[in-house]
Coordinates of C-alpha atoms in Angstrom, one line a residue:
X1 CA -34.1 -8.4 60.0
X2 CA -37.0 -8.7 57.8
X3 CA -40.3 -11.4 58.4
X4 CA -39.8 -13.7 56.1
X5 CA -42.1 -16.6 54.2
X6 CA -41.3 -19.2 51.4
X7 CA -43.9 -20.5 48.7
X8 CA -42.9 -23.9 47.7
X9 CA -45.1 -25.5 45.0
X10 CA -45.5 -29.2 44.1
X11 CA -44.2 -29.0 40.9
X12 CA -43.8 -26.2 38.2
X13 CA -46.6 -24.0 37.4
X14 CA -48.1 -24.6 40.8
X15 CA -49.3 -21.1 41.3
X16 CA -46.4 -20.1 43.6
X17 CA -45.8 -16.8 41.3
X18 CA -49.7 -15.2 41.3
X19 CA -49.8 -16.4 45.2
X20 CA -46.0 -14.7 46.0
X21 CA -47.7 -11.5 44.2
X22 CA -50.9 -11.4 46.1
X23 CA -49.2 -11.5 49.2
X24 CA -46.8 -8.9 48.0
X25 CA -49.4 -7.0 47.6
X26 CA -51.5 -7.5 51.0
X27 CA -48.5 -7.2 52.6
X28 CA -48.2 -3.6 51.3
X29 CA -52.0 -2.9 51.8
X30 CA -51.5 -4.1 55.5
X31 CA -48.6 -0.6 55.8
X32 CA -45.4 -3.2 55.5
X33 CA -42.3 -2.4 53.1
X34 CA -42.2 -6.0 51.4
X35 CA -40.0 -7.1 48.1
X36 CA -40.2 -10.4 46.6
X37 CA -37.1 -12.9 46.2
X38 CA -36.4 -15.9 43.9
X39 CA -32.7 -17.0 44.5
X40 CA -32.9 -18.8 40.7
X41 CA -34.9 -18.8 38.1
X42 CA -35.1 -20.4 34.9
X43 CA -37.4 -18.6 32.2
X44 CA -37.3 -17.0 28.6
X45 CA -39.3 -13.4 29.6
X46 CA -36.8 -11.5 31.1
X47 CA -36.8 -7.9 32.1
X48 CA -34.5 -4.9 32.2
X49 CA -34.6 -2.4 35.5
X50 CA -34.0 1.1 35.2
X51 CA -29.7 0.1 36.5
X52 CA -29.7 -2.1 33.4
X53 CA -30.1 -5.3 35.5
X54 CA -31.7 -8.1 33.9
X55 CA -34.1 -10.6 36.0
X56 CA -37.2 -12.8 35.6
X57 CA -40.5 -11.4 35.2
X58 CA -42.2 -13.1 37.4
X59 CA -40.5 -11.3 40.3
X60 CA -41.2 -8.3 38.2
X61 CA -44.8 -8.8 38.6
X62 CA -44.4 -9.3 42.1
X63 CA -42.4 -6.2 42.4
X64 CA -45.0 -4.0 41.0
X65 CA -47.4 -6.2 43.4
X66 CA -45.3 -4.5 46.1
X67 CA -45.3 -1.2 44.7
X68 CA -41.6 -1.2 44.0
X69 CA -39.3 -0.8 40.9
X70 CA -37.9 -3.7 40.0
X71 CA -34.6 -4.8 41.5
X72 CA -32.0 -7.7 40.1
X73 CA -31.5 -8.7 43.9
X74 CA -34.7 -9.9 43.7
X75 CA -34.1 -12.9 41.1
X76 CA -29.8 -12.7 41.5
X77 CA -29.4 -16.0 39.0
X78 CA -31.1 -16.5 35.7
X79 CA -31.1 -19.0 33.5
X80 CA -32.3 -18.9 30.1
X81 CA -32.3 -22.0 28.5
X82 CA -30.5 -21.7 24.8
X83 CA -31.1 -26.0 24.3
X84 CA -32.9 -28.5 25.6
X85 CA -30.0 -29.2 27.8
X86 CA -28.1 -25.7 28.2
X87 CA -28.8 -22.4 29.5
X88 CA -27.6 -19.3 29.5
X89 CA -26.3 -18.0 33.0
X90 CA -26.6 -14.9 34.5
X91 CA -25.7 -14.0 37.9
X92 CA -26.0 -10.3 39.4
X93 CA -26.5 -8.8 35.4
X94 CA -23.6 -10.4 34.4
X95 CA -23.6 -13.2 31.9
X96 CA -21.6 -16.2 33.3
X97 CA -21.6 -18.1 29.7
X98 CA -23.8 -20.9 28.6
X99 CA -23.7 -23.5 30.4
X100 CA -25.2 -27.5 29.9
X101 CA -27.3 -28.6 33.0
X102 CA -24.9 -30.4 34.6
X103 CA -22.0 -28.3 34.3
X104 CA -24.2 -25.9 35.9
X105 CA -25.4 -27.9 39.1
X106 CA -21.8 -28.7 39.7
X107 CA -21.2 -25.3 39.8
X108 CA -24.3 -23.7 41.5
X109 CA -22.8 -23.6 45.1
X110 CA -20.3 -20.9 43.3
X111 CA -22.9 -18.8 43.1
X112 CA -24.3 -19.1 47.0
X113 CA -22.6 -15.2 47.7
X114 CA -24.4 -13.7 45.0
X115 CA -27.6 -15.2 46.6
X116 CA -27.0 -14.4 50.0
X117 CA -25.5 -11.4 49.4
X118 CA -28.2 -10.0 47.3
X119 CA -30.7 -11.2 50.5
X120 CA -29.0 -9.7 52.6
X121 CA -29.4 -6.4 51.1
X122 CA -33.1 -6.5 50.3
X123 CA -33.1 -7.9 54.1
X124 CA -32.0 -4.8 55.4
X125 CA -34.2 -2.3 53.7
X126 CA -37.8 -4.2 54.2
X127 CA -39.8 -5.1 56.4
X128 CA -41.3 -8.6 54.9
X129 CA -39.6 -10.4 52.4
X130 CA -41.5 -13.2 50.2
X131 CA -39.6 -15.9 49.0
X132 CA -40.3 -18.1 45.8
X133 CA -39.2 -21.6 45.4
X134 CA -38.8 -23.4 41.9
X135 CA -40.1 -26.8 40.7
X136 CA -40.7 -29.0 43.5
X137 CA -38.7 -29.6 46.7
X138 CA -39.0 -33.2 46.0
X139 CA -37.0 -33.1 43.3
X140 CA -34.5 -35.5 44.8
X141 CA -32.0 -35.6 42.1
X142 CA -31.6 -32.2 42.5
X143 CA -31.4 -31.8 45.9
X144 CA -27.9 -32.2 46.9
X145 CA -26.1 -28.0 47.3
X146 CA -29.9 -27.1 47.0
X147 CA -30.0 -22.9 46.9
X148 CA -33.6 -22.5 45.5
X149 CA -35.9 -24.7 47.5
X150 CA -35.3 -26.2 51.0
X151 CA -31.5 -25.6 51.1
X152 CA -32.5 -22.0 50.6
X153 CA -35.2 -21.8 53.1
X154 CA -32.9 -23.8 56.1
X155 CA -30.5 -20.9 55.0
X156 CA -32.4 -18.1 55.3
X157 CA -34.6 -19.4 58.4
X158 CA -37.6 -18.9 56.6
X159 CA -41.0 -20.9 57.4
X160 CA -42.7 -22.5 54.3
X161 CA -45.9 -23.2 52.7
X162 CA -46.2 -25.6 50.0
X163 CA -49.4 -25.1 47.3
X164 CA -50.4 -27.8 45.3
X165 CA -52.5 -27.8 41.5
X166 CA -55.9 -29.4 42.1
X167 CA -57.0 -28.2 38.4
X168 CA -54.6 -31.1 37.4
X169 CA -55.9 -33.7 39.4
X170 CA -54.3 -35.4 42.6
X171 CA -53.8 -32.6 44.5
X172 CA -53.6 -35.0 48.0
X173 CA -51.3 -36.9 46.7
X174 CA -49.1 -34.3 45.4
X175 CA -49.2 -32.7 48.7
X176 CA -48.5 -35.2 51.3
X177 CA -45.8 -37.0 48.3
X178 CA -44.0 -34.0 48.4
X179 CA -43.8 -33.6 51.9
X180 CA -43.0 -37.6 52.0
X181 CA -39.6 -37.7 50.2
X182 CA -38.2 -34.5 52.8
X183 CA -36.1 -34.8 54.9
X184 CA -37.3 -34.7 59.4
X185 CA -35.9 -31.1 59.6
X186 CA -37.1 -29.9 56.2
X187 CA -40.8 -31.4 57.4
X188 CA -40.7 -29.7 60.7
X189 CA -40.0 -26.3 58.5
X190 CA -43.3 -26.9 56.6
X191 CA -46.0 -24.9 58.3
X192 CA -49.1 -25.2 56.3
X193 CA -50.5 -26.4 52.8
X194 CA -52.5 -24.2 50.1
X195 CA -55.0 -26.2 47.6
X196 CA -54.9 -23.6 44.4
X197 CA -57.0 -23.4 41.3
X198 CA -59.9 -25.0 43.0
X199 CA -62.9 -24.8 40.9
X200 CA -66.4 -26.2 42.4
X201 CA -67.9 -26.8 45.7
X202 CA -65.5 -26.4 48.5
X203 CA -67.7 -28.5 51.2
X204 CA -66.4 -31.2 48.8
X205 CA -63.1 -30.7 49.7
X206 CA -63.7 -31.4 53.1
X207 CA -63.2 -35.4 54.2
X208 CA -60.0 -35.1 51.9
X209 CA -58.4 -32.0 53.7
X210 CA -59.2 -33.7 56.6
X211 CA -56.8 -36.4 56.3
X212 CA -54.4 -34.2 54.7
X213 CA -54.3 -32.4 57.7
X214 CA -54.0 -35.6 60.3
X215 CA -51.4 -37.0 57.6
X216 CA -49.6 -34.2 57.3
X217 CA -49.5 -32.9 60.8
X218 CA -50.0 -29.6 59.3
X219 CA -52.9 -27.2 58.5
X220 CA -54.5 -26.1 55.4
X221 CA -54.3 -22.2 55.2
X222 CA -56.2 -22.1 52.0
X223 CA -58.3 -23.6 49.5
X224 CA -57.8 -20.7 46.8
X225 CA -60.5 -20.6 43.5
X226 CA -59.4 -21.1 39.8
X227 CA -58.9 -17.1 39.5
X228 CA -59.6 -15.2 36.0
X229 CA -56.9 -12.8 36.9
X230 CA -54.9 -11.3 33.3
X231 CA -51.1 -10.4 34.8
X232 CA -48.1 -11.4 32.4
X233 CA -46.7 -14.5 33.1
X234 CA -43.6 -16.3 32.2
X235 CA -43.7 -20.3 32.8
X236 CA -44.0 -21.8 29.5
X237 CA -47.0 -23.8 30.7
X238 CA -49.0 -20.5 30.4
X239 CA -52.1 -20.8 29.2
X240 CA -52.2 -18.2 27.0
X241 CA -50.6 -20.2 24.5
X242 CA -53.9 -22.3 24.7
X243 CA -56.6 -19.5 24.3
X244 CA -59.0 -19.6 21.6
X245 CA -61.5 -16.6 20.7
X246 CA -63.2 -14.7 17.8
X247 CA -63.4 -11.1 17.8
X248 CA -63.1 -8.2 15.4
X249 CA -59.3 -7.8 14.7
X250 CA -57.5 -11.1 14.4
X251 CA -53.6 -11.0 15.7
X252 CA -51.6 -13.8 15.4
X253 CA -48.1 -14.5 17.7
X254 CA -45.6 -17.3 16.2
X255 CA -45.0 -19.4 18.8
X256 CA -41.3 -20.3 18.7
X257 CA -40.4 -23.3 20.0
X258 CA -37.6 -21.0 22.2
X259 CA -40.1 -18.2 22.3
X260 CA -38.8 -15.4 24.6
X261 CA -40.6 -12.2 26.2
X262 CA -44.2 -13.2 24.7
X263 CA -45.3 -10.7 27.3
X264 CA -44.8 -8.1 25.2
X265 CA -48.1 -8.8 23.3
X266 CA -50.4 -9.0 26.8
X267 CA -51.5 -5.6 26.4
X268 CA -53.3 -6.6 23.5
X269 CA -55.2 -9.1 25.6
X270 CA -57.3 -6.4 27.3
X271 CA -59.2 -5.6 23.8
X272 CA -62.8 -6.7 23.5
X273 CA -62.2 -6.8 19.7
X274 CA -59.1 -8.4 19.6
X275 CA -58.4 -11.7 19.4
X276 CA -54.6 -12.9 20.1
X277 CA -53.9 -16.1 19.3
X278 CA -50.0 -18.1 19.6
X279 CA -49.8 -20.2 16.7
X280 CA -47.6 -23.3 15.4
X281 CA -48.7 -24.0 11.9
X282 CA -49.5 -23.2 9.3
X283 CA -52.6 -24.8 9.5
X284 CA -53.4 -22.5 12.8
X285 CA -52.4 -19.1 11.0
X286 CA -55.4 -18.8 8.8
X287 CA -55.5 -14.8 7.5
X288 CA -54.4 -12.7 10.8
X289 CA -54.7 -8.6 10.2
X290 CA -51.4 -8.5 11.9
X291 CA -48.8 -11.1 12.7
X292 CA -46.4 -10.7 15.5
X293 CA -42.8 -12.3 15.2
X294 CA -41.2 -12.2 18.9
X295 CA -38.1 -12.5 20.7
X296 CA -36.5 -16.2 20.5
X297 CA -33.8 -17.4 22.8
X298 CA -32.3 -19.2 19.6
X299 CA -32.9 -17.2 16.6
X300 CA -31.6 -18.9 14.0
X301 CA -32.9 -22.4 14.9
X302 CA -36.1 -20.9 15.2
X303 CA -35.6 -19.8 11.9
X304 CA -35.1 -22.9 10.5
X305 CA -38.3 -24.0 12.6
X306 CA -40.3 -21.8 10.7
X307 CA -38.5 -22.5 7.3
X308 CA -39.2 -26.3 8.0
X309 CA -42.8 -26.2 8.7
X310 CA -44.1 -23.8 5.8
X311 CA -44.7 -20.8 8.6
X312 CA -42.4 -18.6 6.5
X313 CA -43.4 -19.2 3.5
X314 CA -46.8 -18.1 4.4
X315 CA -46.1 -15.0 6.0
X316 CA -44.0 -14.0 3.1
X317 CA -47.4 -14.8 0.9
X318 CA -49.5 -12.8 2.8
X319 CA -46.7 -10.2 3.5
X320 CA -48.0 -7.9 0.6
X321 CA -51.5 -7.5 2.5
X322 CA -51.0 -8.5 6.4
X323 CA -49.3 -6.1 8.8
X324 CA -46.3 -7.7 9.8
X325 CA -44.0 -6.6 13.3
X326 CA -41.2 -8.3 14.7
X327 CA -39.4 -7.5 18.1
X328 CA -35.8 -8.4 19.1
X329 CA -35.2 -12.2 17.5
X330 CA -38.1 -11.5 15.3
X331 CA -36.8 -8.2 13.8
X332 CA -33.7 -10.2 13.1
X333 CA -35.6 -13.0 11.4
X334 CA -37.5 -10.4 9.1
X335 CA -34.2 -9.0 7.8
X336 CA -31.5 -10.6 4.9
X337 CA -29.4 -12.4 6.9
X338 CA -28.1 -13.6 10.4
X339 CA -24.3 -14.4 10.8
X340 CA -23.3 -15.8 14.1
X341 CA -19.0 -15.6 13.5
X342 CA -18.5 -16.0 17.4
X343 CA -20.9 -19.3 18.1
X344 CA -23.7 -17.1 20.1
X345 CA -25.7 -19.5 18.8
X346 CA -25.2 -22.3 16.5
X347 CA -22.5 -20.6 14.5
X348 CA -22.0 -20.1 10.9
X349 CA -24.6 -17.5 8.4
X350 CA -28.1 -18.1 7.6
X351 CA -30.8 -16.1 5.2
X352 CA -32.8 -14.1 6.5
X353 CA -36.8 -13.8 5.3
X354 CA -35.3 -10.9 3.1
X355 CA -38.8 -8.8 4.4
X356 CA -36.3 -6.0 5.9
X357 CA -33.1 -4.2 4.4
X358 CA -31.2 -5.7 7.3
X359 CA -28.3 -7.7 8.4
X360 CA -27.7 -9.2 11.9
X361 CA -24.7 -10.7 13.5
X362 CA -24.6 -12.3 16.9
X363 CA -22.1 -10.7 19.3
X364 CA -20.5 -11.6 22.4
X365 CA -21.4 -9.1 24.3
X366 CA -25.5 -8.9 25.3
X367 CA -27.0 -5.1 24.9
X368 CA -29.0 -4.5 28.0
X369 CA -31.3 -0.9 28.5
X370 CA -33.8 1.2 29.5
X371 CA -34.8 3.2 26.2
X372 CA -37.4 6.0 25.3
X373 CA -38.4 7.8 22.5
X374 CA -40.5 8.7 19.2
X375 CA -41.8 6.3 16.0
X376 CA -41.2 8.1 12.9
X377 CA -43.6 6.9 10.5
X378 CA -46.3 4.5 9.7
X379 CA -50.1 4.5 11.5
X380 CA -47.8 5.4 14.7
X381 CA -45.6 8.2 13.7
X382 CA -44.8 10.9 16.0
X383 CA -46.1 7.9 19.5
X384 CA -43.4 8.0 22.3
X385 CA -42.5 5.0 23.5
X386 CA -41.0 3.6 26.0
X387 CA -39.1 -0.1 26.8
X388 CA -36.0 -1.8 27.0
X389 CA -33.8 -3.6 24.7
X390 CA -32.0 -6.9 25.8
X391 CA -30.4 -9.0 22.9
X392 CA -26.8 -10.4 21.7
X393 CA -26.8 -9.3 18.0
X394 CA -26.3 -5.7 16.4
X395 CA -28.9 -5.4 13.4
X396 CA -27.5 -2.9 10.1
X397 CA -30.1 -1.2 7.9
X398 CA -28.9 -1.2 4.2
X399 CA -29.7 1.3 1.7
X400 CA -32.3 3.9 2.1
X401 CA -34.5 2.7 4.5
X402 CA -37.2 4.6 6.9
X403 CA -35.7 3.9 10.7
X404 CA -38.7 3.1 12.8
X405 CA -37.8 5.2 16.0
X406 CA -35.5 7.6 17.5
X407 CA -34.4 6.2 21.0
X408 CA -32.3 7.5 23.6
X409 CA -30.5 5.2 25.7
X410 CA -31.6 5.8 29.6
X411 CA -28.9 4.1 30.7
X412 CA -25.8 6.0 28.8
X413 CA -27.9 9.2 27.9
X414 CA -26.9 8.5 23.7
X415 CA -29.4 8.7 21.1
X416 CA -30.0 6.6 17.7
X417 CA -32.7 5.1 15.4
X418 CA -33.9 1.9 16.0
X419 CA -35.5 -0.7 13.6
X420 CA -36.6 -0.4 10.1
X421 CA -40.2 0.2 7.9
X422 CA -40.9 -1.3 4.9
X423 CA -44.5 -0.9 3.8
X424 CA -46.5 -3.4 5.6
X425 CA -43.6 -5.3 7.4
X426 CA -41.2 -3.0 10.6
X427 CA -38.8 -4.3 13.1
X428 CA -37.2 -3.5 16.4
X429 CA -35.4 -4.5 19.4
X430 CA -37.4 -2.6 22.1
X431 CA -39.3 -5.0 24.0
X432 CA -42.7 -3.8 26.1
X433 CA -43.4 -1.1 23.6
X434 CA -47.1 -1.9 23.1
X435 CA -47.0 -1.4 27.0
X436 CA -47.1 2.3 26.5
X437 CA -49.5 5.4 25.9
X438 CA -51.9 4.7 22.9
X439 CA -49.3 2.4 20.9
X440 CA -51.5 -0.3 21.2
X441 CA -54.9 1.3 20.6
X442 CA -53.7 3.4 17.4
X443 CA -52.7 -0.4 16.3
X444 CA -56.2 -2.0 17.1
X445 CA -57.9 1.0 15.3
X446 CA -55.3 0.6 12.3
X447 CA -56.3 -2.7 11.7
X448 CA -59.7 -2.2 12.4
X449 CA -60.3 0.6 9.5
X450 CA -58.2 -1.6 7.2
X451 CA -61.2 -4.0 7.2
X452 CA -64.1 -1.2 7.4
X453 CA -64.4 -1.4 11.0
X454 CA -65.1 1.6 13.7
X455 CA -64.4 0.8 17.4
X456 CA -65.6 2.5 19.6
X457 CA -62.2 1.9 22.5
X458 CA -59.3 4.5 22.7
X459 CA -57.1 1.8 24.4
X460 CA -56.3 0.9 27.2
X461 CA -54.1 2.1 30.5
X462 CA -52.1 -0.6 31.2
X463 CA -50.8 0.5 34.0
X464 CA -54.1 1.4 35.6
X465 CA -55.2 -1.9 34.4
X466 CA -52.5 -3.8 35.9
X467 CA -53.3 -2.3 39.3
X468 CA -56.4 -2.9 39.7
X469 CA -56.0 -6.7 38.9
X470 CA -53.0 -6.7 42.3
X471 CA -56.0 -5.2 43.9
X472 CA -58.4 -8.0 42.9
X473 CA -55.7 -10.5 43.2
X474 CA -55.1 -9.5 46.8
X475 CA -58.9 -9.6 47.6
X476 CA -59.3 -12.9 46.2
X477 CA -56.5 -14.3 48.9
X478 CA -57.8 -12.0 51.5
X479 CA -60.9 -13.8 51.1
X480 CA -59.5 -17.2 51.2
X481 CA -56.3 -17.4 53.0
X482 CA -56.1 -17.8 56.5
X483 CA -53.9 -14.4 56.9
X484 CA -54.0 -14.7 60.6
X485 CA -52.2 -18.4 60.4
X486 CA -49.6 -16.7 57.8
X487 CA -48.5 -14.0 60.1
X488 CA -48.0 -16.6 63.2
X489 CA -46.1 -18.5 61.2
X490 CA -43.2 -15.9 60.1
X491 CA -43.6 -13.9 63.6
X492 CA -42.2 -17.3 64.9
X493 CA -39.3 -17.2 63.0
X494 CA -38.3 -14.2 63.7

C-alpha cells in the first residue's frame, strides 16, 4: 500500500491544487513513484489522456508535477456544470447524463466503486499518493454519503492537512471554524494547518499561530508566501480573468459566462509583448489584434450572451481587420448555425455569427481524442500540431472552403480535416494547439508585423517552461513547509 496524505482547503480556491502539485513534485525529487488523486471534481477545463479518458486539469497539472502521463483514475468523477444548477456527469470516461445538483447527491454513493476502485489501482502501482479535497469539509449540508472530503479520507485512512487563504482575510477564523463544525473522529484525523498566500512579514504572524495552534491542538506546518508561479489553472476564481497589462500585441479572450478550457490561451501568457486580456463587454474589448472565441460548456446560451450584450456585433465590425480564432464552442459560434434536435443543450436552432461556412448540430454522443497533425494555410501553414478534441456537436463546412488542418485521430488511427479559414476569421475543435512547437510564436510575430512591429522572441518551449516552474514551485514549499512533519504524519498511517 501506498503513503498517503489529503489537502483539505477551507473553502474553494484555497490553494489545495498548486500545494497538491508541489508536493507531487518533491515527492518525485525525493526518488518516490507519487500520482495525484481527486475522487470528484467539478470544473469546465477538462483534459483528454492519450486512452481517450477525460479528467480535470488540475490533476493534470499535478500529474505532470509527478512526472507522469495523465491518468482518468486520478480525477474518476467529473462534473461539468451545463446550468447554474446542473452538471454534466462523468464517471470513469463515461458520460452518466446531466444531472441537477440534487439528483446528483442522491445518487453520489452510486458512484463509491468507481472511486475506490480507481484508488485502488493507482494504490498499487505508487509509492505515495496525494489526495485533493473539494470546497470545504465544513460544508455541512453536504456532508451526509461524503466521497470527496472527510468521508473520503476516513475511507482511505489518509491523514489530512487543511490550508487556509490568508490573502482573503480571516485566515484564523477560517481555520479553527472549519475544524469546529467536524465531527471528534474527523478532528483527531487533522494533523496540521497550512496558512497560504501569505504576503508580508511572517514574525507578524506569530501571536496569531500561536493560538491557532493551542486552539487547535494541532501544528502549523507552513506559512507558504503569495507565489508568482504561471501553471494553468481551472477554478473559475482564477485570477487570470482579472489581469490587466499593456504590451505590444493586444489579444483579447471572450469570457463566457460557461467559459470552458481557457487554458488553451496560457501559452500566450509567457510573451513579454503580449498582452492577454478575458473580456465581458463591449466596453472592455477596445481594438484587440486578435480575438480568441473559446470552448463554452453551453454554446448556444453563450451565444445569445454575446448577442445580448453587443459583443457580437462588435467582433463582426472589426472582423474585416482583426484576426479572429475560435476553438471547440467558439468554432461553432463563428459558423451559420447551431441546431441542437436532441436537447444537448437547450434544444431547438439558433444563427450562427455567419463568419464561417459552417453548420453545427449537437449530438448525443461526446467526441473524445488525442489528435496530431498539419495546418494547411494562413500565417501557419505547413505547423504540426498537436491536441485533443472533446465536444458534443459535429461541425459541416459548406461550399468551397480552405479546411484549416489535416488531423489524424491517435486514438482510432483515421485521418480528416479539421476546421475552416476564411480570410481573417478560422475555427477548430482541437483544444491545447497553441501548446505546441512555434504555433504560438509564428502567431505573436503575425500580429506583430501587421502593425509594423519586429520582435525580437522566437517563442516559447512550453514544456520546458512548464517544468521549470514544478521546479520553482517545489522549492518554494521546500523552503517553507515543515517536510519533516509531513512525512511523520503519513508514515503513521501507514
Amino acid at each position: 500500500m501506498a503513503l498517503n496524505l489529503m489537502l483539505q482547503g477551507t473553502m474553494s480556491n484555497a490553494g489545495k491544487s498548486l500545494l497538491a502539485a508541489a508536493l507531487c513534485r518533491i515527492f518525485k525529487q525525493d526518488g518516490y513513484r507519487v500520482a495525484p488523486f481527486k475522487s470528484q471534481n467539478m470544473a469546465l477545463n477538462s483534459f483528454i489522456t492519450a486512452a481517450g479518458g477525460e479528467m480535470g486539469r488540475a490533476q493534470v497539472v499535478q500529474a505532470e508535477a509527478a512526472g507522469l502521463a495523465p491518468d482518468v483514475r486520478m480525477n474518476p468523477i467529473l462534473l461539468k456544470p451545463t446550468t447554474d444548477v446542473g452538471s454534466q456527469v462523468i464517471v470513469n470516461w463515461q458520460v452518466v447524463g446531466n444531472m441537477r445538483a440534487m439528483e446528483y447527491y442522491r445518487r453520489k454513493r452510486e458512484f463509491l466503486p468507481a472511486v475506490l476502485d480507481a484508488y485502488a489501482g493507482l494504490d498499487r502501482e505508487y509509492d505515495v499518493l496525494v489526495i485533493e479535497g473539494a470546497g470545504s469539509p465544513a460544508e455541512i449540508n453536504l456532508k451526509e454519503n461524503d466521497i470527496v472530503n472527510m468521508g473520503l479520507a476516513e475511507l482511505l485512512n489518509a491523514p489530512v492537512l487543511i490550508a487556509g487563504d490568508i490573502d482573503r482575510g480571516g485566515v484564523f477564523a477560517q481555520l479553527l471554524g472549519t475544524q469546529l463544525l467536524l465531527e471528534e473522529s474527523e478532528r483527531r484525523r487533522v494533523k496540521g494547518f497550512i496558512i497560504n498566500k501569505f504576503r508580508g512579514d511572517v514574525s507578524i504572524l506569530a501571536p496569531g499561530i500561536r493560538m491557532l495552534e493551542e486552539r487547535g491542538g494541532v501544528p502549523v506546518v507552513g506559512v507558504v508566501p503569495y507565489m508568482q508561479i504561471s501553471l494553468e489553472d481551472e477554478d473559475s476564481l482564477t485570477t487570470r480573468f482579472d489581469a490587466r497589462q499593456e504590451a505590444a500585441v493586444d489579444i483579447a479572450v471572450i469570457r463566457f459566462p460557461r467559459i470552458s478550457n481557457f487554458t488553451d490561451f496560457s501559452v500566450f501568457e509567457q510573451f513579454e509583448d503580449v498582452s492577454l486580456r478575458y473580456v465581458d463587454s463591449v466596453e472592455k474589448l477596445h481594438h484587440p489584434d486578435m480575438i480568441l472565441l473559446p470552448g463554452s460548456k453551453n454554446t448556444m446560451e453563450d451565444l445569445k450572451w454575446m448577442r445580448q450584450n453587443g459583443l457580437e456585433a462588435a467582433i463582426l465590425h472589426r472582423s474585416a481587420e482583426t484576426f479572429i480564432f475560435g476553438i471547440c464552442g467558439g468554432y461553432q459560434m463563428l459558423g451559420k448555425q447551431i441546431a441542437d434536435p436532441h436537447g444537448v443543450e437547450t434544444g431547438g436552432v439558433i444563427r450562427g455569427m455567419g463568419l464561417l461556412p459552417v453548420t453545427t448540430e449537437l449530438g448525443e454522443q461526446k467526441v473524445r481524442t488525442r489528435v496530431g497533425g498539419e495546418i494547411l494555410g494562413g500565417m501557419l501553414d505547413g505547423c504540426e500540431l498537436s491536441g485533443y478534441e472533446i465536444h458534443m456537436g459535429i461541425s459541416r463546412p459548406e461550399g468551397d472552403c480552405e479546411p484549416f488542418c489535416r488531423i489524424r485521430d491517435e486514438i482510432t488511427g483515421k485521418e480528416r480535416t479539421d476546421g475552416v479559414f476564411a480570410g481573417n476569421v478560422c475555427g477548430t475543435y482541437v483544444h491545447g494547439i497553441f501548446d505546441h512547437g512555434s504555433i504560438a510564436g509564428k502567431i505573436v510575430r503575425h500580429l506583430a508585423e501587421r502593425k509594423g512591429l519586429v520582435l525580437g522572441e522566437d517563442g516559447v518551449d512550453y514544456g520546458l517552461f512548464k517544468e521549470q516552474q514544478y521546479d520553482k514551485l517545489a522549492a518554494t514549499l521546500r523552503k517553507y513547509l515543515d517536510l519533516d512533519a509531513i512525512y511523520k504524519m503519513m508514515r503513521e498511517y501507514e
